[in-house]
PDB file of C-alpha atoms and ligand atoms in Angstrom:
ATOM      1  CA  MET V  19      14.679 -13.111   9.991  1.00 93.00           C
ATOM      2  CA  ARG V  20      14.425 -10.893   6.938  1.00 97.00           C
ATOM      3  CA  VAL V  21      11.136 -10.124   5.200  1.00 98.00           C
ATOM      4  CA  ARG V  22      10.539  -8.184   1.996  1.00 98.00           C
ATOM      5  CA  VAL V  23       7.166  -6.549   1.462  1.00 98.00           C
ATOM      6  CA  PRO V  24       5.746  -4.624  -1.499  1.00 98.00           C
ATOM      7  CA  ALA V  25       3.971  -1.291  -1.913  1.00 98.00           C
ATOM      8  CA  LYS V  26       0.511  -1.213  -3.436  1.00 98.00           C
ATOM      9  CA  VAL V  27      -1.301   0.949  -5.904  1.00 98.00           C
ATOM     10  CA  ASN V  28      -5.093   0.982  -6.095  1.00 98.00           C
ATOM     11  CA  LEU V  29      -6.275   0.268  -9.632  1.00 98.00           C
ATOM     12  CA  GLN V  30      -9.836   1.040  -8.579  1.00 98.00           C
ATOM     13  CA  LEU V  31     -10.779   2.694  -5.304  1.00 98.00           C
ATOM     14  CA  GLY V  32     -14.552   2.946  -5.094  1.00 97.00           C
ATOM     15  CA  VAL V  33     -15.580   4.743  -1.908  1.00 97.00           C
ATOM     16  CA  GLY V  34     -19.103   4.137  -0.661  1.00 96.00           C
ATOM     17  CA  PRO V  35     -21.018   5.469   2.334  1.00 93.00           C
ATOM     18  CA  ILE V  36     -19.586   5.820   5.837  1.00 93.00           C
ATOM     19  CA  ARG V  37     -20.376   2.861   8.068  1.00 92.00           C
ATOM     20  CA  GLU V  38     -21.319   3.012  11.712  1.00 94.00           C
ATOM     21  CA  ASP V  39     -17.726   2.249  12.729  1.00 94.00           C
ATOM     22  CA  GLY V  40     -16.498   5.372  10.877  1.00 93.00           C
ATOM     23  CA  TYR V  41     -14.925   3.436   7.998  1.00 95.00           C
ATOM     24  CA  HIS V  42     -16.160   3.643   4.433  1.00 96.00           C
ATOM     25  CA  ASP V  43     -17.532   0.751   2.448  1.00 96.00           C
ATOM     26  CA  LEU V  44     -15.018   0.158  -0.320  1.00 96.00           C
ATOM     27  CA  VAL V  45     -14.408  -1.661  -3.521  1.00 97.00           C
ATOM     28  CA  ASN V  46     -10.663  -1.630  -3.656  1.00 97.00           C
ATOM     29  CA  VAL V  47      -8.639  -3.299  -6.411  1.00 98.00           C
ATOM     30  CA  PHE V  48      -5.158  -3.640  -4.931  1.00 98.00           C
ATOM     31  CA  HIS V  49      -2.063  -4.288  -7.042  1.00 98.00           C
ATOM     32  CA  ALA V  50       1.313  -5.056  -5.424  1.00 98.00           C
ATOM     33  CA  VAL V  51       4.331  -3.474  -7.156  1.00 98.00           C
ATOM     34  CA  SER V  52       8.077  -4.076  -6.996  1.00 98.00           C
ATOM     35  CA  LEU V  53       8.865  -1.239  -4.637  1.00 98.00           C
ATOM     36  CA  PHE V  54       9.834  -2.951  -1.405  1.00 98.00           C
ATOM     37  CA  ASP V  55      10.439  -2.245   2.252  1.00 98.00           C
ATOM     38  CA  GLU V  56      12.659  -4.749   4.040  1.00 98.00           C
ATOM     39  CA  LEU V  57      12.247  -5.635   7.704  1.00 98.00           C
ATOM     40  CA  THR V  58      14.636  -7.650   9.841  1.00 98.00           C
ATOM     41  CA  ALA V  59      13.704  -9.068  13.223  1.00 98.00           C
ATOM     42  CA  GLU V  60      16.141 -10.458  15.770  1.00 97.00           C
ATOM     43  CA  PRO V  61      15.888 -11.398  19.446  1.00 97.00           C
ATOM     44  CA  ALA V  62      16.480  -8.513  21.895  1.00 97.00           C
ATOM     45  CA  ASP V  63      15.885  -7.642  25.544  1.00 97.00           C
ATOM     46  CA  GLY V  64      12.773  -5.623  24.795  1.00 96.00           C
ATOM     47  CA  LEU V  65      10.953  -4.091  21.827  1.00 97.00           C
ATOM     48  CA  GLU V  66      13.343  -1.973  19.768  1.00 96.00           C
ATOM     49  CA  LEU V  67      12.695  -0.328  16.436  1.00 97.00           C
ATOM     50  CA  ALA V  68      14.963   1.410  13.968  1.00 96.00           C
ATOM     51  CA  VAL V  69      14.011   2.884  10.598  1.00 96.00           C
ATOM     52  CA  GLU V  70      16.404   3.775   7.807  1.00 95.00           C
ATOM     53  CA  ALA V  71      16.022   4.742   4.152  1.00 94.00           C
ATOM     54  CA  ALA V  72      16.866   2.074   1.597  1.00 94.00           C
ATOM     55  CA  PRO V  73      20.012   2.733  -0.453  1.00 88.00           C
ATOM     56  CA  TYR V  74      19.403   5.259  -3.270  1.00 84.00           C
ATOM     57  CA  SER V  75      16.008   6.077  -1.838  1.00 87.00           C
ATOM     58  CA  ARG V  76      15.029   9.615  -0.870  1.00 86.00           C
ATOM     59  CA  VAL V  77      12.111   8.420   1.224  1.00 88.00           C
ATOM     60  CA  ALA V  78      11.535  10.811   4.144  1.00 87.00           C
ATOM     61  CA  ILE V  79      11.932   8.506   7.130  1.00 89.00           C
ATOM     62  CA  GLY V  80      11.849  11.460   9.554  1.00 85.00           C
ATOM     63  CA  ARG V  81       8.064  11.193   9.587  1.00 86.00           C
ATOM     64  CA  VAL V  82       7.995   7.520  10.635  1.00 92.00           C
ATOM     65  CA  PRO V  83       7.327   7.042  14.371  1.00 90.00           C
ATOM     66  CA  THR V  84       9.930   4.782  15.990  1.00 92.00           C
ATOM     67  CA  ASP V  85       7.954   4.207  19.178  1.00 91.00           C
ATOM     68  CA  ALA V  86       5.029   1.940  20.068  1.00 90.00           C
ATOM     69  CA  ARG V  87       2.768   3.832  17.603  1.00 93.00           C
ATOM     70  CA  ASN V  88       4.680   2.374  14.675  1.00 96.00           C
ATOM     71  CA  LEU V  89       2.410  -0.144  12.972  1.00 97.00           C
ATOM     72  CA  ALA V  90       5.235  -2.704  12.786  1.00 98.00           C
ATOM     73  CA  ALA V  91       5.799  -2.391  16.554  1.00 98.00           C
ATOM     74  CA  ARG V  92       2.065  -2.817  17.105  1.00 98.00           C
ATOM     75  CA  ALA V  93       2.158  -5.909  14.906  1.00 98.00           C
ATOM     76  CA  ALA V  94       4.989  -7.375  17.012  1.00 98.00           C
ATOM     77  CA  VAL V  95       3.041  -6.713  20.227  1.00 98.00           C
ATOM     78  CA  LEU V  96      -0.056  -8.337  18.725  1.00 98.00           C
ATOM     79  CA  VAL V  97       1.836 -11.494  17.682  1.00 98.00           C
ATOM     80  CA  ALA V  98       3.494 -11.705  21.118  1.00 97.00           C
ATOM     81  CA  SER V  99       0.183 -11.412  22.955  1.00 96.00           C
ATOM     82  CA  ARG V 100      -1.437 -14.001  20.685  1.00 96.00           C
ATOM     83  CA  LEU V 101       1.440 -16.432  21.372  1.00 95.00           C
ATOM     84  CA  GLY V 102       1.674 -15.544  25.071  1.00 94.00           C
ATOM     85  CA  VAL V 103       5.322 -14.432  24.852  1.00 95.00           C
ATOM     86  CA  GLU V 104       7.067 -11.140  25.651  1.00 96.00           C
ATOM     87  CA  PRO V 105       7.659  -8.890  22.615  1.00 97.00           C
ATOM     88  CA  ARG V 106      11.449  -9.066  22.854  1.00 97.00           C
ATOM     89  CA  VAL V 107      12.543  -8.165  19.367  1.00 98.00           C
ATOM     90  CA  ARG V 108      14.703  -5.691  17.531  1.00 98.00           C
ATOM     91  CA  LEU V 109      12.957  -4.596  14.327  1.00 98.00           C
ATOM     92  CA  ARG V 110      14.869  -2.773  11.616  1.00 98.00           C
ATOM     93  CA  ILE V 111      12.971  -1.321   8.707  1.00 98.00           C
ATOM     94  CA  ARG V 112      14.650  -0.293   5.492  1.00 97.00           C
ATOM     95  CA  LYS V 113      12.167   1.902   3.693  1.00 97.00           C
ATOM     96  CA  ALA V 114      11.796   2.438  -0.022  1.00 96.00           C
ATOM     97  CA  ILE V 115       8.012   2.923   0.018  1.00 95.00           C
ATOM     98  CA  PRO V 116       7.065   6.628   0.315  1.00 92.00           C
ATOM     99  CA  VAL V 117       5.907   7.594   3.826  1.00 92.00           C
ATOM    100  CA  ALA V 118       2.215   8.643   4.069  1.00 89.00           C
ATOM    101  CA  GLY V 119       2.255   8.403   0.284  1.00 93.00           C
ATOM    102  CA  GLY V 120      -0.878   6.382  -0.469  1.00 94.00           C
ATOM    103  CA  MET V 121       1.136   3.236  -1.195  1.00 96.00           C
ATOM    104  CA  ALA V 122       0.420   1.484   2.135  1.00 96.00           C
ATOM    105  CA  GLY V 123       4.009   1.636   3.382  1.00 96.00           C
ATOM    106  CA  GLY V 124       3.034   1.475   7.062  1.00 96.00           C
ATOM    107  CA  SER V 125       0.687  -1.429   6.385  1.00 98.00           C
ATOM    108  CA  ALA V 126       3.477  -3.168   4.477  1.00 98.00           C
ATOM    109  CA  ASP V 127       5.811  -2.851   7.462  1.00 98.00           C
ATOM    110  CA  ALA V 128       3.097  -4.221   9.753  1.00 98.00           C
ATOM    111  CA  ALA V 129       2.591  -7.210   7.439  1.00 98.00           C
ATOM    112  CA  ALA V 130       6.346  -7.836   7.398  1.00 98.00           C
ATOM    113  CA  ALA V 131       6.494  -7.664  11.206  1.00 98.00           C
ATOM    114  CA  LEU V 132       3.600 -10.132  11.521  1.00 98.00           C
ATOM    115  CA  VAL V 133       5.404 -12.648   9.298  1.00 98.00           C
ATOM    116  CA  ALA V 134       8.836 -12.083  10.881  1.00 98.00           C
ATOM    117  CA  CYS V 135       7.681 -12.271  14.516  1.00 98.00           C
ATOM    118  CA  ALA V 136       5.452 -15.297  13.900  1.00 97.00           C
ATOM    119  CA  ARG V 137       8.530 -17.074  12.514  1.00 96.00           C
ATOM    120  CA  LEU V 138      10.895 -15.759  15.177  1.00 96.00           C
ATOM    121  CA  TRP V 139       8.684 -16.958  18.034  1.00 96.00           C
ATOM    122  CA  ASP V 140       7.666 -20.199  16.347  1.00 92.00           C
ATOM    123  CA  ASP V 141       8.074 -22.982  18.883  1.00 89.00           C
ATOM    124  CA  ARG V 142       7.199 -26.686  18.712  1.00 84.00           C
ATOM    125  CA  GLU V 143       5.592 -26.384  22.157  1.00 85.00           C
ATOM    126  CA  ARG V 144       2.583 -24.487  20.798  1.00 85.00           C
ATOM    127  CA  PRO V 145       0.627 -24.474  17.555  1.00 85.00           C
ATOM    128  CA  ALA V 146       2.127 -22.186  14.905  1.00 89.00           C
ATOM    129  CA  LEU V 147       0.125 -19.196  13.680  1.00 95.00           C
ATOM    130  CA  SER V 148      -1.603 -19.990  10.406  1.00 95.00           C
ATOM    131  CA  ARG V 149      -1.824 -17.757   7.354  1.00 95.00           C
ATOM    132  CA  ASP V 150      -5.476 -17.096   8.301  1.00 96.00           C
ATOM    133  CA  ASP V 151      -4.379 -16.042  11.801  1.00 97.00           C
ATOM    134  CA  LEU V 152      -1.950 -13.560  10.275  1.00 98.00           C
ATOM    135  CA  MET V 153      -4.611 -12.223   7.881  1.00 98.00           C
ATOM    136  CA  GLU V 154      -7.008 -11.735  10.797  1.00 97.00           C
ATOM    137  CA  MET V 155      -4.377  -9.965  12.901  1.00 98.00           C
ATOM    138  CA  GLY V 156      -3.495  -7.869   9.837  1.00 98.00           C
ATOM    139  CA  ALA V 157      -7.113  -6.725   9.462  1.00 97.00           C
ATOM    140  CA  GLU V 158      -7.094  -5.703  13.125  1.00 97.00           C
ATOM    141  CA  LEU V 159      -4.014  -3.518  12.533  1.00 97.00           C
ATOM    142  CA  GLY V 160      -5.243  -1.729   9.394  1.00 96.00           C
ATOM    143  CA  SER V 161      -7.432  -2.082   6.320  1.00 95.00           C
ATOM    144  CA  ASP V 162      -4.480  -2.501   3.919  1.00 97.00           C
ATOM    145  CA  VAL V 163      -2.396  -4.955   5.985  1.00 98.00           C
ATOM    146  CA  PRO V 164      -4.047  -8.204   4.780  1.00 98.00           C
ATOM    147  CA  PHE V 165      -3.301  -7.260   1.165  1.00 98.00           C
ATOM    148  CA  ALA V 166       0.376  -6.631   1.984  1.00 98.00           C
ATOM    149  CA  LEU V 167       0.469 -10.253   3.220  1.00 98.00           C
ATOM    150  CA  LEU V 168      -1.315 -11.573   0.134  1.00 98.00           C
ATOM    151  CA  GLY V 169       0.227  -9.504  -2.680  1.00 98.00           C
ATOM    152  CA  GLY V 170      -0.529  -9.985  -6.376  1.00 98.00           C
ATOM    153  CA  THR V 171      -3.724  -8.273  -7.486  1.00 98.00           C
ATOM    154  CA  ALA V 172      -6.864  -8.600  -5.394  1.00 98.00           C
ATOM    155  CA  ILE V 173     -10.303  -7.132  -4.866  1.00 98.00           C
ATOM    156  CA  GLY V 174     -10.893  -5.876  -1.325  1.00 97.00           C
ATOM    157  CA  VAL V 175     -14.385  -5.200   0.009  1.00 96.00           C
ATOM    158  CA  GLY V 176     -15.732  -4.226   3.406  1.00 94.00           C
ATOM    159  CA  ARG V 177     -13.267  -1.616   4.622  1.00 92.00           C
ATOM    160  CA  GLY V 178     -10.852  -3.122   2.097  1.00 91.00           C
ATOM    161  CA  GLU V 179      -9.701  -6.064   4.191  1.00 91.00           C
ATOM    162  CA  ARG V 180     -11.881  -8.866   2.753  1.00 94.00           C
ATOM    163  CA  LEU V 181      -9.857 -10.058  -0.214  1.00 97.00           C
ATOM    164  CA  THR V 182     -10.381 -12.126  -3.330  1.00 98.00           C
ATOM    165  CA  PRO V 183      -7.420 -12.631  -5.691  1.00 98.00           C
ATOM    166  CA  ALA V 184      -7.997 -11.286  -9.206  1.00 98.00           C
ATOM    167  CA  LEU V 185      -6.997 -13.015 -12.400  1.00 96.00           C
ATOM    168  CA  THR V 186      -4.220 -11.170 -14.230  1.00 98.00           C
ATOM    169  CA  ARG V 187      -2.013 -11.843 -17.212  1.00 97.00           C
ATOM    170  CA  GLY V 188       1.556 -10.633 -17.693  1.00 95.00           C
ATOM    171  CA  THR V 189       3.323  -7.732 -16.083  1.00 98.00           C
ATOM    172  CA  PHE V 190       2.326  -4.068 -15.917  1.00 98.00           C
ATOM    173  CA  HIS V 191       4.928  -1.292 -16.008  1.00 98.00           C
ATOM    174  CA  TRP V 192       4.531   1.633 -13.633  1.00 98.00           C
ATOM    175  CA  VAL V 193       6.196   4.929 -12.868  1.00 98.00           C
ATOM    176  CA  PHE V 194       5.510   6.546  -9.495  1.00 98.00           C
ATOM    177  CA  ALA V 195       5.946  10.216  -8.674  1.00 97.00           C
ATOM    178  CA  ALA V 196       6.419  10.650  -4.938  1.00 94.00           C
ATOM    179  CA  ALA V 197       5.552  14.086  -3.581  1.00 92.00           C
ATOM    180  CA  ASP V 198       7.292  16.105  -0.937  1.00 86.00           C
ATOM    181  CA  GLY V 199       5.286  15.621   2.292  1.00 87.00           C
ATOM    182  CA  GLY V 200       2.544  13.081   2.897  1.00 89.00           C
ATOM    183  CA  LEU V 201      -1.233  13.262   3.094  1.00 94.00           C
ATOM    184  CA  SER V 202      -3.213  11.973   6.069  1.00 94.00           C
ATOM    185  CA  THR V 203      -5.525   9.130   5.013  1.00 95.00           C
ATOM    186  CA  PRO V 204      -8.345  10.084   7.446  1.00 96.00           C
ATOM    187  CA  ALA V 205      -8.121  13.710   6.227  1.00 97.00           C
ATOM    188  CA  VAL V 206      -8.498  12.611   2.590  1.00 97.00           C
ATOM    189  CA  TYR V 207     -11.530  10.413   3.378  1.00 97.00           C
ATOM    190  CA  ALA V 208     -13.056  13.304   5.338  1.00 97.00           C
ATOM    191  CA  GLU V 209     -12.453  15.663   2.403  1.00 98.00           C
ATOM    192  CA  CYS V 210     -14.103  13.132   0.069  1.00 97.00           C
ATOM    193  CA  ASP V 211     -17.205  13.172   2.328  1.00 96.00           C
ATOM    194  CA  ARG V 212     -17.133  16.970   2.507  1.00 97.00           C
ATOM    195  CA  LEU V 213     -16.937  17.368  -1.286  1.00 97.00           C
ATOM    196  CA  ARG V 214     -19.844  14.962  -1.742  1.00 96.00           C
ATOM    197  CA  ASP V 215     -21.909  16.798   0.891  1.00 95.00           C
ATOM    198  CA  ALA V 216     -21.130  20.168  -0.687  1.00 96.00           C
ATOM    199  CA  ALA V 217     -22.229  18.880  -4.094  1.00 94.00           C
ATOM    200  CA  GLY V 218     -25.392  17.395  -2.569  1.00 95.00           C
ATOM    201  CA  GLU V 219     -24.314  13.938  -3.726  1.00 91.00           C
ATOM    202  CA  SER V 220     -24.964  10.813  -1.738  1.00 90.00           C
ATOM    203  CA  ALA V 221     -22.211   8.221  -1.719  1.00 89.00           C
ATOM    204  CA  PRO V 222     -22.716   5.618  -4.445  1.00 88.00           C
ATOM    205  CA  ARG V 223     -22.579   1.933  -3.585  1.00 92.00           C
ATOM    206  CA  PRO V 224     -19.324   0.970  -5.319  1.00 93.00           C
ATOM    207  CA  SER V 225     -19.036  -2.089  -7.543  1.00 96.00           C
ATOM    208  CA  VAL V 226     -16.112  -3.732  -9.293  1.00 97.00           C
ATOM    209  CA  ALA V 227     -15.468  -2.201 -12.733  1.00 97.00           C
ATOM    210  CA  GLU V 228     -15.895  -4.944 -15.332  1.00 98.00           C
ATOM    211  CA  ASP V 229     -13.669  -3.218 -17.909  1.00 98.00           C
ATOM    212  CA  LEU V 230     -10.870  -3.127 -15.334  1.00 98.00           C
ATOM    213  CA  MET V 231     -11.184  -6.836 -14.538  1.00 98.00           C
ATOM    214  CA  THR V 232     -11.174  -7.695 -18.271  1.00 98.00           C
ATOM    215  CA  ALA V 233      -8.085  -5.540 -18.847  1.00 98.00           C
ATOM    216  CA  LEU V 234      -6.295  -7.356 -16.013  1.00 98.00           C
ATOM    217  CA  ALA V 235      -7.330 -10.817 -17.181  1.00 98.00           C
ATOM    218  CA  THR V 236      -6.221 -10.160 -20.754  1.00 98.00           C
ATOM    219  CA  GLY V 237      -3.051  -8.248 -19.815  1.00 98.00           C
ATOM    220  CA  ASP V 238      -4.209  -5.264 -21.871  1.00 98.00           C
ATOM    221  CA  ALA V 239      -2.202  -2.324 -20.509  1.00 98.00           C
ATOM    222  CA  LYS V 240      -3.998   0.317 -22.622  1.00 98.00           C
ATOM    223  CA  ALA V 241      -7.402  -0.865 -21.445  1.00 98.00           C
ATOM    224  CA  LEU V 242      -6.122  -0.969 -17.868  1.00 98.00           C
ATOM    225  CA  GLY V 243      -4.841   2.587 -18.197  1.00 98.00           C
ATOM    226  CA  ALA V 244      -8.267   3.748 -19.378  1.00 98.00           C
ATOM    227  CA  ALA V 245     -10.055   1.904 -16.557  1.00 98.00           C
ATOM    228  CA  LEU V 246      -7.992   3.219 -13.603  1.00 98.00           C
ATOM    229  CA  ALA V 247     -10.281   5.052 -11.153  1.00 98.00           C
ATOM    230  CA  ASN V 248      -9.903   6.499  -7.686  1.00 98.00           C
ATOM    231  CA  ASP V 249     -12.829   8.093  -5.842  1.00 97.00           C
ATOM    232  CA  LEU V 250     -10.367   9.694  -3.401  1.00 98.00           C
ATOM    233  CA  GLN V 251      -8.592  11.573  -6.189  1.00 98.00           C
ATOM    234  CA  PRO V 252     -10.772  14.732  -6.155  1.00 98.00           C
ATOM    235  CA  ALA V 253     -10.224  14.983  -2.384  1.00 98.00           C
ATOM    236  CA  ALA V 254      -6.452  14.489  -2.696  1.00 98.00           C
ATOM    237  CA  LEU V 255      -6.348  17.153  -5.444  1.00 98.00           C
ATOM    238  CA  GLU V 256      -8.363  19.550  -3.294  1.00 98.00           C
ATOM    239  CA  LEU V 257      -5.917  19.116  -0.401  1.00 97.00           C
ATOM    240  CA  ARG V 258      -2.844  19.160  -2.664  1.00 97.00           C
ATOM    241  CA  PRO V 259      -3.677  21.163  -5.828  1.00 97.00           C
ATOM    242  CA  SER V 260      -0.140  20.750  -7.221  1.00 96.00           C
ATOM    243  CA  LEU V 261      -0.940  17.073  -7.943  1.00 97.00           C
ATOM    244  CA  ALA V 262      -3.025  18.151 -10.946  1.00 97.00           C
ATOM    245  CA  ARG V 263       0.187  19.403 -12.562  1.00 97.00           C
ATOM    246  CA  THR V 264       1.955  16.116 -11.814  1.00 97.00           C
ATOM    247  CA  LEU V 265      -0.893  14.057 -13.314  1.00 98.00           C
ATOM    248  CA  ASN V 266      -1.087  16.277 -16.408  1.00 98.00           C
ATOM    249  CA  ALA V 267       2.682  16.103 -16.908  1.00 98.00           C
ATOM    250  CA  GLY V 268       2.550  12.287 -16.865  1.00 98.00           C
ATOM    251  CA  ARG V 269      -0.330  12.212 -19.355  1.00 98.00           C
ATOM    252  CA  ASP V 270       1.409  14.738 -21.642  1.00 98.00           C
ATOM    253  CA  LEU V 271       4.618  12.710 -21.502  1.00 98.00           C
ATOM    254  CA  GLY V 272       2.866   9.593 -22.767  1.00 97.00           C
ATOM    255  CA  ALA V 273       1.462   7.686 -19.782  1.00 98.00           C
ATOM    256  CA  ILE V 274      -1.427   5.442 -20.869  1.00 98.00           C
ATOM    257  CA  GLY V 275      -3.017   5.797 -17.443  1.00 98.00           C
ATOM    258  CA  ALA V 276      -2.567   8.233 -14.565  1.00 98.00           C
ATOM    259  CA  LEU V 277      -4.080   8.463 -11.102  1.00 98.00           C
ATOM    260  CA  VAL V 278      -3.408   9.379  -7.511  1.00 98.00           C
ATOM    261  CA  SER V 279      -2.389   6.256  -5.586  1.00 97.00           C
ATOM    262  CA  GLY V 280      -4.839   5.560  -2.750  1.00 96.00           C
ATOM    263  CA  SER V 281      -5.180   8.647  -0.563  1.00 96.00           C
ATOM    264  CA  GLY V 282      -2.090  10.187  -2.221  1.00 95.00           C
ATOM    265  CA  PRO V 283      -0.010  12.191  -2.701  1.00 96.00           C
ATOM    266  CA  THR V 284       1.996   9.683  -4.776  1.00 97.00           C
ATOM    267  CA  CYS V 285       0.857   9.677  -8.421  1.00 98.00           C
ATOM    268  CA  ALA V 286       0.940   6.460 -10.439  1.00 98.00           C
ATOM    269  CA  PHE V 287       1.485   6.308 -14.186  1.00 98.00           C
ATOM    270  CA  LEU V 288       1.077   3.267 -16.383  1.00 98.00           C
ATOM    271  CA  ALA V 289       3.284   2.640 -19.431  1.00 98.00           C
ATOM    272  CA  GLU V 290       2.771   0.082 -22.159  1.00 98.00           C
ATOM    273  CA  THR V 291       6.249  -1.475 -22.067  1.00 97.00           C
ATOM    274  CA  ASP V 292       9.288  -1.517 -19.823  1.00 97.00           C
ATOM    275  CA  GLU V 293      11.059   0.764 -22.290  1.00 98.00           C
ATOM    276  CA  ASP V 294       8.162   3.228 -22.314  1.00 98.00           C
ATOM    277  CA  ALA V 295       8.270   3.261 -18.511  1.00 98.00           C
ATOM    278  CA  ALA V 296      12.006   4.048 -18.591  1.00 98.00           C
ATOM    279  CA  ASP V 297      11.408   6.932 -21.037  1.00 98.00           C
ATOM    280  CA  LEU V 298       8.490   8.239 -19.006  1.00 98.00           C
ATOM    281  CA  ALA V 299      10.509   8.106 -15.774  1.00 98.00           C
ATOM    282  CA  VAL V 300      13.341  10.140 -17.303  1.00 98.00           C
ATOM    283  CA  ALA V 301      10.924  12.667 -18.804  1.00 98.00           C
ATOM    284  CA  LEU V 302       8.982  13.058 -15.543  1.00 97.00           C
ATOM    285  CA  ASP V 303      12.200  13.496 -13.623  1.00 96.00           C
ATOM    286  CA  GLY V 304      13.197  16.244 -16.048  1.00 96.00           C
ATOM    287  CA  ALA V 305       9.799  17.934 -15.692  1.00 96.00           C
ATOM    288  CA  GLY V 306      10.520  18.511 -12.009  1.00 94.00           C
ATOM    289  CA  VAL V 307       6.951  17.779 -10.894  1.00 94.00           C
ATOM    290  CA  ALA V 308       7.798  15.345  -8.094  1.00 93.00           C
ATOM    291  CA  GLU V 309      10.210  14.803  -5.246  1.00 90.00           C
ATOM    292  CA  GLN V 310      11.290  11.405  -6.527  1.00 93.00           C
ATOM    293  CA  ILE V 311      10.455   9.241  -9.548  1.00 96.00           C
ATOM    294  CA  VAL V 312      10.592   5.461  -9.187  1.00 96.00           C
ATOM    295  CA  ARG V 313       9.760   2.654 -11.593  1.00 97.00           C
ATOM    296  CA  ALA V 314       8.157  -0.597 -10.528  1.00 98.00           C
ATOM    297  CA  GLN V 315       6.337  -3.562 -12.007  1.00 98.00           C
ATOM    298  CA  GLY V 316       3.328  -5.460 -10.842  1.00 98.00           C
ATOM    299  CA  PRO V 317       1.940  -7.757  -9.766  1.00 98.00           C
ATOM    300  CA  VAL V 318       4.490  -9.141  -7.267  1.00 98.00           C
ATOM    301  CA  PRO V 319       4.012 -11.452  -4.252  1.00 98.00           C
ATOM    302  CA  GLY V 320       3.135 -10.180  -0.788  1.00 98.00           C
ATOM    303  CA  ALA V 321       5.370 -10.286   2.312  1.00 98.00           C
ATOM    304  CA  THR V 322       8.082 -12.882   1.699  1.00 98.00           C
ATOM    305  CA  VAL V 323      10.745 -14.322   3.998  1.00 97.00           C
ATOM    306  CA  LEU V 324      14.151 -13.918   2.319  1.00 95.00           C
TER     307      LEU V 324
HETATM  308  O1  LIG F 416      -7.567   0.940   8.391  1.00 58.52           O
HETATM  309  P1  LIG F 416      -6.553   2.039   8.364  1.00 58.52           P
HETATM  310  O2  LIG F 416      -6.002   2.357   9.715  1.00 58.52           O
HETATM  311  O3  LIG F 416      -5.493   1.840   7.343  1.00 58.52           O
HETATM  312  O4  LIG F 416      -7.362   3.323   7.891  1.00 58.52           O
HETATM  313  C1  LIG F 416      -6.812   4.602   8.053  1.00 58.52           C
HETATM  314  C2  LIG F 416      -7.935   5.605   8.000  1.00 58.52           C
HETATM  315  O5  LIG F 416      -8.494   5.644   6.676  1.00 58.52           O
HETATM  316  C3  LIG F 416      -9.117   5.310   8.888  1.00 58.52           C
HETATM  317  O6  LIG F 416      -8.934   5.818  10.168  1.00 58.52           O
HETATM  318  C4  LIG F 416     -10.264   6.013   8.174  1.00 58.52           C
HETATM  319  O7  LIG F 416     -10.242   7.383   8.444  1.00 58.52           O
HETATM  320  C5  LIG F 416      -9.889   5.851   6.727  1.00 58.52           C
HETATM  321  N1  LIG F 416     -10.564   4.693   6.107  1.00 58.52           N
HETATM  322  C6  LIG F 416     -11.922   4.771   5.843  1.00 58.52           C
HETATM  323  N2  LIG F 416     -12.542   3.698   5.248  1.00 58.52           N
HETATM  324  C7  LIG F 416     -11.843   2.589   4.924  1.00 58.52           C
HETATM  325  C8  LIG F 416     -10.466   2.496   5.185  1.00 58.52           C
HETATM  326  C9  LIG F 416      -9.850   3.575   5.775  1.00 58.52           C
HETATM  327  O8  LIG F 416     -12.574   5.772   6.129  1.00 58.52           O
HETATM  328  N3  LIG F 416     -12.492   1.584   4.361  1.00 58.52           N
END
């Protein structure tokens, strides 16, 4: 069983107040891009996990846990318990999505493992897991997992897991600048709270940006670039000041939109055409402001069996 699963970039990440469960109320416009991890699952004596970098990728796999903490391993255990079977599976993950990069790589791997294990342990003797079952298990594993199953472009509310697909037209061309070393998502949310406290601001109740939704529906890349917004960006910049240089370099080199992806540190740049994206990627590479530059297009489908 081989499953391909995309990275995401947040086109809008509106962070509201902290809830009682410690999560923040979000308005999260997710967009799946053609930067993929690949997961294979095959029968084994127990639960085994191996992680390798995809060919030509410089993704730092050293920081990915290969034990039971790995979100893909946890996904396999969850599927097994739901089906009442033993989690006897060998999972192999080929990573191209930056690790702890704000592109939901771990969530993507979990989504891939849900799909792969549900298929692997599918048996006529018992009812198969439905798409809704997988979405529900995904939400249990992490806020971004359901979107990695769904793909495309979608609005997530709640802690980001309650999804509605968004209408989009055409293809958007992206360049991503992956940084050396990741950022911890909880640390970035905590910094966002701290900055708001220090400024005496109360958290706004986020709402979907109408100009963003119109830009998506009409396929207007320039308008999309102008509408990109991430409430976590000031916190990511505070924790990693060098990102300001990366963002400025992208803007100076012609990006029509620039923002930190999710909790960072990956920076996302929008270009108007495929050719512009190619030029921007080369220029950013030359500027030496990132560990690795990758191009990708969106939207693309979520976790897919190959
Ligand atoms: O759900 P997930 O495990 O991906 O979230 C990682 C961390 O991000 C959480 O532990 C929390 O600190 C933060 N988070 C949050 N509010 C959300 C989603 C995530 O504070 N809506």
